[in-house]
Coordinates of C-alpha atoms in Angstrom, one line a residue:
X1 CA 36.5 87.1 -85.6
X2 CA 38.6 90.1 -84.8
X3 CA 36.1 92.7 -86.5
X4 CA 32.9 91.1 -84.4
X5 CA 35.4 91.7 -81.2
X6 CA 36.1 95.4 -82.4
X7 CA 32.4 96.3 -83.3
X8 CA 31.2 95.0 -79.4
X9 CA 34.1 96.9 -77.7
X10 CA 33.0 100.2 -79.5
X11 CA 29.3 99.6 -79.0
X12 CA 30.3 99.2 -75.4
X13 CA 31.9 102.7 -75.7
X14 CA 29.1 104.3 -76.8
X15 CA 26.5 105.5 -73.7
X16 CA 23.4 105.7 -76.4
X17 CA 23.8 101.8 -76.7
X18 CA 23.8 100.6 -72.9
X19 CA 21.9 97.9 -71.8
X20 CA 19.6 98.5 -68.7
X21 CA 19.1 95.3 -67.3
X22 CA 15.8 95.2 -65.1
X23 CA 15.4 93.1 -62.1
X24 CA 12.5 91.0 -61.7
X25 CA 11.0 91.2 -57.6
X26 CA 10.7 87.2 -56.4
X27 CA 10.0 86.0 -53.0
X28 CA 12.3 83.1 -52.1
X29 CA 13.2 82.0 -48.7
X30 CA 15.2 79.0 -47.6
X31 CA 16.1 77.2 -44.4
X32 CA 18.3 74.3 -43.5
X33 CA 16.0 72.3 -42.0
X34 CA 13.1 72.5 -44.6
X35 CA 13.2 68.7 -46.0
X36 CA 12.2 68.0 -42.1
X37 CA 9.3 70.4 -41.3
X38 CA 11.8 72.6 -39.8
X39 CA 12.0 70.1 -36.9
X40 CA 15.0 70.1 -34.7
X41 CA 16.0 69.1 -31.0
X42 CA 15.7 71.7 -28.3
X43 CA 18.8 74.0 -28.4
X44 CA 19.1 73.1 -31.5
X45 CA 19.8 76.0 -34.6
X46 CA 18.0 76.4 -38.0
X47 CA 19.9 78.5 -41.0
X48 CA 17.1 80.8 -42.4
X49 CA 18.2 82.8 -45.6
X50 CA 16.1 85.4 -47.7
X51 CA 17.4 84.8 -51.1
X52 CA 15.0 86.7 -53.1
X53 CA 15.4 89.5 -55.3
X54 CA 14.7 93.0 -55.4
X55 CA 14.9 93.0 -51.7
X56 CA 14.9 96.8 -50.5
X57 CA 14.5 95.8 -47.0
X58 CA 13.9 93.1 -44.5
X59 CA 13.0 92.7 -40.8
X60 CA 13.4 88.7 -38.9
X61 CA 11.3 89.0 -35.8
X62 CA 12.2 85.4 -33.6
X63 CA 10.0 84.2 -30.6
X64 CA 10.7 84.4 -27.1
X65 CA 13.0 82.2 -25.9
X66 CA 15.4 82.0 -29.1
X67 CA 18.2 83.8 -30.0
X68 CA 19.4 85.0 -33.5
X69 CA 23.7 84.6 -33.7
X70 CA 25.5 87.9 -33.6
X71 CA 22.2 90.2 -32.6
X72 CA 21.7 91.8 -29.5
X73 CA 17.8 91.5 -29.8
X74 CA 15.1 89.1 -31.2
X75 CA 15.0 91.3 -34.8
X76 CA 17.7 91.4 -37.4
X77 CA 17.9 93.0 -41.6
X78 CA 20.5 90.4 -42.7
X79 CA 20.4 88.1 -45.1
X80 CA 21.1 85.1 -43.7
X81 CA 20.6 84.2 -39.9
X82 CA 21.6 81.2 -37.8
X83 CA 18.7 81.2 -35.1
X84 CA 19.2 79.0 -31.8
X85 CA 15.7 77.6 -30.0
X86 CA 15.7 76.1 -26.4
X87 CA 11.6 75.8 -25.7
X88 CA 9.8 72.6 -26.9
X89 CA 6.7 73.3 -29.0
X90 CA 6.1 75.3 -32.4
X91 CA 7.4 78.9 -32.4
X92 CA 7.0 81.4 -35.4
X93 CA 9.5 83.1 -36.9
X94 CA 8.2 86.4 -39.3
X95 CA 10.5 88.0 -42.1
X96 CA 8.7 91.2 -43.5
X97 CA 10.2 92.3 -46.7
X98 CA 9.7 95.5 -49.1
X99 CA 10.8 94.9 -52.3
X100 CA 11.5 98.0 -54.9
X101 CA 8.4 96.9 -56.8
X102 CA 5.4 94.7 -57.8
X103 CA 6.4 91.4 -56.3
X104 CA 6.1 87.6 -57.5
X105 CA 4.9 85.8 -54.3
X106 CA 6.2 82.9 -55.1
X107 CA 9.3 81.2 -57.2
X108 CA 6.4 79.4 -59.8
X109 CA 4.5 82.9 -59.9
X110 CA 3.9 84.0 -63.6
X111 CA 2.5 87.3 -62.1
X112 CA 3.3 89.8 -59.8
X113 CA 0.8 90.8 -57.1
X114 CA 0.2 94.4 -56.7
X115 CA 1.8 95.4 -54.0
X116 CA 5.6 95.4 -53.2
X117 CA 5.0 94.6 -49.1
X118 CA 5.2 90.8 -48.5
X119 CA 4.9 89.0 -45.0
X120 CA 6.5 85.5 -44.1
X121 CA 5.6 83.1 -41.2
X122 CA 7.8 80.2 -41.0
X123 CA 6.7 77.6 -38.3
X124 CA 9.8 76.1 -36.0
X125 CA 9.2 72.9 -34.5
X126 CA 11.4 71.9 -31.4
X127 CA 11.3 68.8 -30.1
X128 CA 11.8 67.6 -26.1
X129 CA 14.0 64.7 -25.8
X130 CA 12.5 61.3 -26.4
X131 CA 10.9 59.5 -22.6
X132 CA 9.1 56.2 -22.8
X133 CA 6.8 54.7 -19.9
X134 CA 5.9 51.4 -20.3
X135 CA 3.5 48.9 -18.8
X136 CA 2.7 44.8 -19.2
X137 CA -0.2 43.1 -18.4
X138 CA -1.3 39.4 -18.1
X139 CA -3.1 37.7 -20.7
X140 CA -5.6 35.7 -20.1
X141 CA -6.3 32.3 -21.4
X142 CA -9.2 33.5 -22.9
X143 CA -7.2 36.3 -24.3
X144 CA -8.3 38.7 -22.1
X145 CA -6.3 41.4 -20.1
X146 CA -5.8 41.0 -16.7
X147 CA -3.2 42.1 -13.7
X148 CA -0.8 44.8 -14.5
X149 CA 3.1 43.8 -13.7
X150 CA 5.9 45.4 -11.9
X151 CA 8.1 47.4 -14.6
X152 CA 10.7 47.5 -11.8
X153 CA 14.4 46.0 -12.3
X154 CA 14.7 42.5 -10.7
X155 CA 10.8 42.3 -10.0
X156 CA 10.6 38.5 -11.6
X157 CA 7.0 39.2 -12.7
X158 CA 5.8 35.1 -12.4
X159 CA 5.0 33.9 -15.5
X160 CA 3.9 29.9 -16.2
X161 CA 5.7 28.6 -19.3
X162 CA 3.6 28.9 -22.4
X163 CA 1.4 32.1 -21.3
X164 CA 1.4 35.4 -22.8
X165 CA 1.6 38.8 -21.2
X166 CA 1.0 42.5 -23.4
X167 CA 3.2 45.2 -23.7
X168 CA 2.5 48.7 -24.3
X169 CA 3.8 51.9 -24.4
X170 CA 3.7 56.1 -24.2
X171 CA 6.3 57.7 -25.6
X172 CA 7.1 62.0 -25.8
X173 CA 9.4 63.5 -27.9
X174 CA 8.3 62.4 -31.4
X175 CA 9.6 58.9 -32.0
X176 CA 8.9 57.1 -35.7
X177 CA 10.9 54.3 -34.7
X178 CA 10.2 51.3 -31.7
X179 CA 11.8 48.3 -30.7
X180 CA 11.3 45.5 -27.9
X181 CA 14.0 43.3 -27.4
X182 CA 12.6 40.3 -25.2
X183 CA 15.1 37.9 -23.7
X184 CA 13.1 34.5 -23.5
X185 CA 10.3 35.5 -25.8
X186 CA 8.4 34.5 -28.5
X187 CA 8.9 36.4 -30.9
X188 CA 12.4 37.9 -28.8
X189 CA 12.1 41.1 -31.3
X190 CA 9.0 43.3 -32.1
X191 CA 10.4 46.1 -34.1
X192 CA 7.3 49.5 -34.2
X193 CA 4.1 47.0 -33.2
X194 CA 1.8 50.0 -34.0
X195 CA 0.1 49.6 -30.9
X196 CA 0.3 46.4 -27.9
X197 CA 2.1 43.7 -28.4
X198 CA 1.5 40.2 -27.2
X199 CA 4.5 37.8 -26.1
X200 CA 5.1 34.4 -25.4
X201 CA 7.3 32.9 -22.7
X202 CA 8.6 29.3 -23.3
X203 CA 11.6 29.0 -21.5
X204 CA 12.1 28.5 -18.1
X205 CA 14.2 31.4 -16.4
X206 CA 14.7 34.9 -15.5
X207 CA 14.5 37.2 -18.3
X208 CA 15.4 40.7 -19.3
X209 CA 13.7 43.4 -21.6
X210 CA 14.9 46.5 -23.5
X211 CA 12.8 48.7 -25.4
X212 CA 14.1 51.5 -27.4
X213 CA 12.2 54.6 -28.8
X214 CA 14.1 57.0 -31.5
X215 CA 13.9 58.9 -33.9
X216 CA 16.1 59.7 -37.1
X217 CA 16.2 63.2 -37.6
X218 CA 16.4 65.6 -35.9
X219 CA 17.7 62.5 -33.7
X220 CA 17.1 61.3 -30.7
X221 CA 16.4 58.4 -28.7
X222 CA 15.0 56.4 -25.6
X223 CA 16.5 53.3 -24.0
X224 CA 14.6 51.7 -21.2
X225 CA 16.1 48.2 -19.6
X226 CA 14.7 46.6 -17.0
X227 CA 16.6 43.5 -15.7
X228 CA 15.1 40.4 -14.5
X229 CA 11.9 41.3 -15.7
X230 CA 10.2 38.0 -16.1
X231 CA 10.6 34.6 -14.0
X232 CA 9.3 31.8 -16.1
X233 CA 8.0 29.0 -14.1
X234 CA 7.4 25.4 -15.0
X235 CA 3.7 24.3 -16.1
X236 CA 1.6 21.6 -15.2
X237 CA -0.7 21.7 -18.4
X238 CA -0.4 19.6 -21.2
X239 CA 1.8 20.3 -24.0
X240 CA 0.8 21.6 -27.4
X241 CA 2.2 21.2 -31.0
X242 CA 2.1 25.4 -31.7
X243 CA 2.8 24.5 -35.6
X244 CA 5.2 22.1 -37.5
X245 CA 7.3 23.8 -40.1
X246 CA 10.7 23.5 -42.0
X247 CA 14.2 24.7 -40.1
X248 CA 16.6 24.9 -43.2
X249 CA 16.3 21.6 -45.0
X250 CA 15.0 20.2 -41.7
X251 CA 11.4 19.4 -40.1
X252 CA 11.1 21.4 -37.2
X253 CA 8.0 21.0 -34.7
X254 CA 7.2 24.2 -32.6
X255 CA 5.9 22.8 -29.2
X256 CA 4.6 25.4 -26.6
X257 CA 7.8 24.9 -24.0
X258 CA 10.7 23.7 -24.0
X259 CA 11.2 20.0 -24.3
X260 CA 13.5 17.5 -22.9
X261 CA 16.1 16.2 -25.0
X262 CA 17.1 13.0 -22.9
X263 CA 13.3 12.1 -23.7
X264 CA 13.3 12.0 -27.6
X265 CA 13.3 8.9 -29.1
X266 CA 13.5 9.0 -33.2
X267 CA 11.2 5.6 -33.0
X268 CA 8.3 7.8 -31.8
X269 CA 7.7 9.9 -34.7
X270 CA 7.2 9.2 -38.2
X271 CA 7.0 11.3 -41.7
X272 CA 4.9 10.9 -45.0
X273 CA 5.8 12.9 -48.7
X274 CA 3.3 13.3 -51.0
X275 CA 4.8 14.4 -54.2
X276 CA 3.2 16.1 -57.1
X277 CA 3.7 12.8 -58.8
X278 CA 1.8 11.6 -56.7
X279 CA 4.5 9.1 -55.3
X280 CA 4.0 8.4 -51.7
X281 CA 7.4 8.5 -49.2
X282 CA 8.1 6.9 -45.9
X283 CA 11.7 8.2 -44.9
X284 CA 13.5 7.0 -42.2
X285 CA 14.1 9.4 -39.9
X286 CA 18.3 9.4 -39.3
X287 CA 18.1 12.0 -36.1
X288 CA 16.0 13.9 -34.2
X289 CA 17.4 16.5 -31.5
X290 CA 15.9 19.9 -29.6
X291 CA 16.8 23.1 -31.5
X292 CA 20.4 24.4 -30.0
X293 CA 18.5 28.0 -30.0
X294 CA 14.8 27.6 -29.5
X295 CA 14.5 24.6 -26.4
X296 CA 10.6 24.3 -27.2
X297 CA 11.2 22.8 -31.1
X298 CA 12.4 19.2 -32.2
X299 CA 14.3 18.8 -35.7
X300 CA 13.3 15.8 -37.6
X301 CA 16.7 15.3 -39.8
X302 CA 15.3 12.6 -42.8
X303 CA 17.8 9.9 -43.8
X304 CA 18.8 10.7 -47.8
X305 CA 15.6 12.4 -48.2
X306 CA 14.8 16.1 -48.9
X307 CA 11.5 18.1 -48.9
X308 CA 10.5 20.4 -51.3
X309 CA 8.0 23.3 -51.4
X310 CA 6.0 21.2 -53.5
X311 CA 5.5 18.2 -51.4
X312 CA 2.6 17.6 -48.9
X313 CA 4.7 16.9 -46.0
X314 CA 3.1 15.2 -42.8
X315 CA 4.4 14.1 -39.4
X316 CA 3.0 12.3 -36.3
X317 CA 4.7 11.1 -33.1
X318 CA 3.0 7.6 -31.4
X319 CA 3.3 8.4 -27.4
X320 CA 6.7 7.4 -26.1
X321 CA 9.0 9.2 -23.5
X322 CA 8.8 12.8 -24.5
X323 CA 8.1 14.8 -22.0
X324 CA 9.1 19.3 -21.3
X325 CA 11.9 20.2 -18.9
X326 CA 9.0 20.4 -16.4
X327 CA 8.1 16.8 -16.4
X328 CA 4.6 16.5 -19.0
X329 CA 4.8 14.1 -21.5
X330 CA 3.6 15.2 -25.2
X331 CA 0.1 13.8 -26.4
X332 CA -0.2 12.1 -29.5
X333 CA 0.5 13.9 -33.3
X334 CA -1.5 12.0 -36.4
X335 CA -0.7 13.8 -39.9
X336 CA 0.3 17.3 -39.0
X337 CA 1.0 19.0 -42.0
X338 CA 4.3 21.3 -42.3
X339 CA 4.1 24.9 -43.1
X340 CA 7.0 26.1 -44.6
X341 CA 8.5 28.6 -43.5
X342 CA 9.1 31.6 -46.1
X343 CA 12.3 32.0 -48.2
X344 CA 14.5 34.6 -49.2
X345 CA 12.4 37.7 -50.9
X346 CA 14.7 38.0 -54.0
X347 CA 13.7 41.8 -54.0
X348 CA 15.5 42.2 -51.3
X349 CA 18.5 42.0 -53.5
X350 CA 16.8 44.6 -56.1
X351 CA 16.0 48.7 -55.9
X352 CA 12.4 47.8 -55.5
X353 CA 11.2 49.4 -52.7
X354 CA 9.3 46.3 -51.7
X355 CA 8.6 47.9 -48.3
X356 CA 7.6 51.5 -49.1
X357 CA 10.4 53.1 -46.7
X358 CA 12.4 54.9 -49.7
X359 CA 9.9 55.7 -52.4
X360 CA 7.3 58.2 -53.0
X361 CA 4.0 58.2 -54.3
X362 CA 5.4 59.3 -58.0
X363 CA 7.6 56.0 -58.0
X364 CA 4.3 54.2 -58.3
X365 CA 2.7 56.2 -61.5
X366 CA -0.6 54.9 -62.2
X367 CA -0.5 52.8 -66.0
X368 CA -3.0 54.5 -68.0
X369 CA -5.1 51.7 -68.5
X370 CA -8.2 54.6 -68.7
X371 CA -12.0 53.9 -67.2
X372 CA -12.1 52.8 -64.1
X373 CA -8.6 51.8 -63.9
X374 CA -7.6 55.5 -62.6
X375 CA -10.5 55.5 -60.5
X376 CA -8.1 55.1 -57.0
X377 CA -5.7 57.1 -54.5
X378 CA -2.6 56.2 -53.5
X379 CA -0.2 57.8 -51.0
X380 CA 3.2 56.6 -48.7
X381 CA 1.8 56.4 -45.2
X382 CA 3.0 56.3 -41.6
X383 CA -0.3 55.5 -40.0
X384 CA 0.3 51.7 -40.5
X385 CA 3.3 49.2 -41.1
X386 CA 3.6 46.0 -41.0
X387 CA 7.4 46.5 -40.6
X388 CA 9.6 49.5 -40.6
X389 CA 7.9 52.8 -40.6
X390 CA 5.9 53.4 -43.6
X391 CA 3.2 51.6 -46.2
X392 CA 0.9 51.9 -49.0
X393 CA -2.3 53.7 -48.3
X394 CA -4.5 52.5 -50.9
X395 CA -8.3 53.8 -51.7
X396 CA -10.2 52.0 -54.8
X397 CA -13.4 54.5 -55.5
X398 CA -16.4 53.0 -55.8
X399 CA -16.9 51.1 -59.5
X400 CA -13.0 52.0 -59.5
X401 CA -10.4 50.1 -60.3
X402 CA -6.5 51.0 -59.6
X403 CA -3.1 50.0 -61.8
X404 CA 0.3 51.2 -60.9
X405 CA 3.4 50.4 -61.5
X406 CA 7.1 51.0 -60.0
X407 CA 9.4 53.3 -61.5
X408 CA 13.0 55.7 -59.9
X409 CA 12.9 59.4 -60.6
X410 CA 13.8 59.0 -63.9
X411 CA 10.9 57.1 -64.8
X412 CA 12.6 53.8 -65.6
X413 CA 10.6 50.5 -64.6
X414 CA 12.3 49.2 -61.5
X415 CA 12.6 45.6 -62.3
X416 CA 13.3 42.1 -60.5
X417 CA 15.1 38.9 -61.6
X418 CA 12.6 35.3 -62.4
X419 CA 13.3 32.2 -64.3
X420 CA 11.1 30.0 -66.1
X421 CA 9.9 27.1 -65.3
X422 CA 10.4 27.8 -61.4
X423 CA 7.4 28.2 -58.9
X424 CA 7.6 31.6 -57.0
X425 CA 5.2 32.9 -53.9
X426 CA 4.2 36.0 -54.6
X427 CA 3.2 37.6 -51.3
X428 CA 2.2 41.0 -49.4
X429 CA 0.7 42.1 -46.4
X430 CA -2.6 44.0 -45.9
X431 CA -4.5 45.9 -43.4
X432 CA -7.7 46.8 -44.3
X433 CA -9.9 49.5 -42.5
X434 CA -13.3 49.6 -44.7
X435 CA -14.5 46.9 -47.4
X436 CA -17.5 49.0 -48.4
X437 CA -20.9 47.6 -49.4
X438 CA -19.9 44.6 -51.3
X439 CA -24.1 43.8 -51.3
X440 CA -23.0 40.3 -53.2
X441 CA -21.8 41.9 -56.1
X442 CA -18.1 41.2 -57.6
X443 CA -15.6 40.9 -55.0
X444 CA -13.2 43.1 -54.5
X445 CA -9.4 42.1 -55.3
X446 CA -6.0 42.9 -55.7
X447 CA -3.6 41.2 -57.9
X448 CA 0.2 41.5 -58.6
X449 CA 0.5 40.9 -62.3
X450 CA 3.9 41.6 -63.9
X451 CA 5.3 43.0 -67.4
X452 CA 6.4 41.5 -69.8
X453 CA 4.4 38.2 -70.2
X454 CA 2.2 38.0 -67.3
X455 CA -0.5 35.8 -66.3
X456 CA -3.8 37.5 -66.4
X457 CA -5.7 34.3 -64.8
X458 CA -3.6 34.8 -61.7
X459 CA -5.1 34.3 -58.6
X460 CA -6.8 37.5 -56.4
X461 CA -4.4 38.4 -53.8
X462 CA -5.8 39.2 -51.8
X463 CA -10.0 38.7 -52.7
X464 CA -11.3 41.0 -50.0
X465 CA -14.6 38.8 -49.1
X466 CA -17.1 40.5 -46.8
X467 CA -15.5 38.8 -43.9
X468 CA -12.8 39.7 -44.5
X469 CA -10.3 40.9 -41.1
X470 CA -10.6 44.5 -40.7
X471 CA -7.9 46.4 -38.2
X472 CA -5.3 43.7 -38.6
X473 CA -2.1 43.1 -40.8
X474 CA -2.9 39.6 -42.5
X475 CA -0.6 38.0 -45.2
X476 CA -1.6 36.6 -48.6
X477 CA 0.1 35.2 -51.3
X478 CA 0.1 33.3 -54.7
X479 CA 1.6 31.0 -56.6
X480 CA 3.2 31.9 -60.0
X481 CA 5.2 30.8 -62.9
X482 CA 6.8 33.2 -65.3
X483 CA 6.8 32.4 -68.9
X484 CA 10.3 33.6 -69.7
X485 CA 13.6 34.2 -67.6
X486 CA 14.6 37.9 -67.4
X487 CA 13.6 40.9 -65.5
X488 CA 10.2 42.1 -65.0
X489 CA 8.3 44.8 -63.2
X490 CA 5.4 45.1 -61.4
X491 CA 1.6 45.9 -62.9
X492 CA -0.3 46.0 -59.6
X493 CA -4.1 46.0 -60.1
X494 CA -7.0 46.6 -57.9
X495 CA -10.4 46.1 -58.6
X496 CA -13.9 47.4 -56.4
X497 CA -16.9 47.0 -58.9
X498 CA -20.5 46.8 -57.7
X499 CA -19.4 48.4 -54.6
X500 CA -21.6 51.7 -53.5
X501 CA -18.7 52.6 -51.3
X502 CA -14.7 52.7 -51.5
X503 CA -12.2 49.8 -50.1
X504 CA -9.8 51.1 -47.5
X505 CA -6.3 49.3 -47.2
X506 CA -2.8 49.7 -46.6
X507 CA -0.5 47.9 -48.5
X508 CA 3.3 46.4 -46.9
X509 CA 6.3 43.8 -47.1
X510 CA 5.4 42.5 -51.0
X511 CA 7.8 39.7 -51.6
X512 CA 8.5 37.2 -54.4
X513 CA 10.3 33.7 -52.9
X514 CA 11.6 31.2 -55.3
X515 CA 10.0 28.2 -53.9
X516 CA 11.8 24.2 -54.1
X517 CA 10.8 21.9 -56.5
X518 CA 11.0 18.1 -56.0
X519 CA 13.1 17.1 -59.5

């Protein structure tokens, strides 16, 4: 060890021998803000740093209206800049660079260009702050649009108990994210509607509503409240059942207003089971009250009975003393069958990215199937959600065919939890915007199948039939049983043979629910 040391120090000694090390010309520029577009709020700075190599000179030239920290002037030769901008809009900053040589353009370039003179636009976004206007309108019963309401603070906009009104909005400034907050409404949260929203009043009373327009980064945001917005009035039309559904391990029925609780009478209603058995039940029914929360729906509580998802379930009320808080009695209900309402989506609890706000286009990899199977596009969208901000643009080519799964960065299959011999609802949300030419030919689908040990006679999900909705977010689901307990992931398929033309859809809110089973 001591000789090798000896022999480097002398070659080191020894002028003939030194090592002329050559340094390559490479173009690379950074900036703080880059993972956002270079995006930022008005008077708001970006860190620009030329980084490259080779660098014999360099010249930043900002816009008007910006300044560049410790410069007298709109130029500077430094490295590294802090640059301030206080005009909304986009604004170009320039960095023209000689380098000592041939230059490589780019940090992948194999080659260098022939030249050693390289010009750089960067383009600075800055944002205004965030301003909403909004408006509301009457809805018809016909669901029309009619007069336009006061947005003012205590204007009491008269509204009869069960109507709807529709709210919209402008905002400036860039917002991603929206959110009405509806005292009194039905539903009293609509969280980025993508457009108008319709609302339902029920209760009787003076109501507020907030809306609030932001954004995450650079971030900003826009809080509008307007007090005393709507007076609800009581109604002389009759009384409808809106649907009858399950409230915990209760029946709950959804009437269109509030009801009166001093009217309800057990007696008056009655409830039939029909189990997979095919057993027939009659519970008695040991209490029935109005919802402590939501005035317009009576809970059926069933004496030592409980439902499961896999009874048929069926209630009717015989004409007694029910009446709303404003004095109409409630007609007669024969045999409405309950809906219930949806569970717990177990990948809530999982790093599946169930509602495409975290992952990225490579976290669903297609699966190599071959043929027409790769015969798709795929990309993370903003256009449409169904919730949140972002979905699952999804195009199947014509005779194509699509299968992806969900993997992290690593590559690893991002998995979920099932058991056997449990019944699950395997559900998502789609909004398609063009079907094609189906022509009667196979019908298009999409199906969730799962690995390891799926199903492949599982139900399409949804089969995109010619009359299909366009233009609207619509749920479908499936039931499924998994073979064996453990963790699997997700084989998602789509399928568009016989069609001339290519299926449009976005794709949000997949969820598996582990549904009840009667013992």
């Amino acid at each position: 060890m001591l000789v090798f040391i000896a022999a480097i120090s002398f070659m080191a000694c020894d002028e003939e021998n030194d090592i002329e090390i050559v340094e390559a010309n490479h173009r690379v520029i950074v900036t703080s803000e880059a993972s956002v577009e270079n995006t930022i709020n008005i008077g708001g700075h970006i860190d620009f740093g030329d980084v490259s190599r080779g660098i014999e000179s360099r010249t930043w030239t900002f816009p008007e209206g910006a300044t560049i920290v410790g410069e007298k002037g709109n130029t500077s030769s430094k490295d590294v800049i802090k640059g301030f901008f206080n005009i909304p809009g986009e604004h170009n900053v320039t960095l023209n660079q000689v380098f000592k040589g041939n230059v490589y353009p780019n940090e992948d370039s194999t080659t260098p260009i022939d030249g050693k003179v390289l010009d750089t636009t960067i383009v600075v976004t800055v944002l205004g702050p965030i301003s909403s206007v909004l408006k509301a309108y009457y809805l018809n019963d016909d669901g029309s649009v009619g007069a336009e309401l006061n947005m003012s603070d205590n204007a009491e906009n008269v509204l009869t108990a069960s109507k709807y009104i529709q709210l919209t909005y402008e905002s400036q400034g860039e917002p991603s994210n929206f959110v009405w907050n509806l005292d009194g409404g039905k539903p009293d949260q609509i969280t980025n509607p993508g457009g108008a929203a319709d609302v339902r009043y029920n209760k009787v009373g003076s109501w507020d509503l907030q809306f609030i327009a932001s954004r995450a980064r650079p971030g900003g945001a826009d809080t509008v409240n307007i007090k005393k917005f709507i007076k609800v009035i009581p109604s002389t039309e009759p009384v409808v059942v809106d649907k009858v559904t399950n409230k915990d391990v209760n029946i709950a029925i959804e009437y269109s207003r509030e009801m009166d609780e001093s009217s309800l009478n057990k007696n008056d209603f009655a409830v039939t089971i029909e189990t997979t058995a095919g057993a027939v039940l009659n519970p008695a029914i040991s209490k029935v009250s109005v919802d402590a929360v939501d005035g317009n729906i009576v809970i059926l509580e069933l004496d030592g009975e409980t439902i499961y998802n896999d009874d048929v379930i069926k209630v009717s009320y015989t004409p007694g003393a029910l009446m709303t808080l404003d004095g109409v009695a409630a007609d007669v209900l024969t045999d409405a069958e309950l809906v219930f309402a949806q569970g717990e989506n177990i990948l809530k609890n999982t790093s599946v990215d169930y509602s495409f706000e975290t992952s990225t286009a490579g976290n669903w990899p297609y699966l190599w199937w071959g043929g027409q199977w790769g015969e798709y596009d795929f990309a993370i969208s903003r256009d449409q959600a169904q919730d949140g901000t972002s979905s699952a643009y999804l195009e199947f080519r014509p005779n194509g065919g699509m299968i992806i799964g969900h993997r992290d960065d690593a590559g690893n299959d991002l998995t979920f939890p099932v058991e056997s011999g449990e019944r699950y609802e395997m559900g998502v949300w789609v909004y398609v915007t063009d079907l094609g030419e189906i022509n009667g030919g196979e019908i298009p689908d999409l199906r969730f199948y799962w690995a390891p040990g799926t199903n492949w006679g599982i139900a399409p999900n949804p089969a995109l039939t010619d009359d299909f909705v366009i233009g609207e977010w619509v749920y479908s689901s499936t039931i499924v049983q998994f073979a064996e307990s453990g963790e699997v992931s997700y084989m998602i398929r789509g399928i568009n043979n016989g069609n001339s033309l290519p299926v449009k859809l976005y794709m949000d809110n997949i969820s598996v629910v582990k549904l009840t089973t009667r013992p």
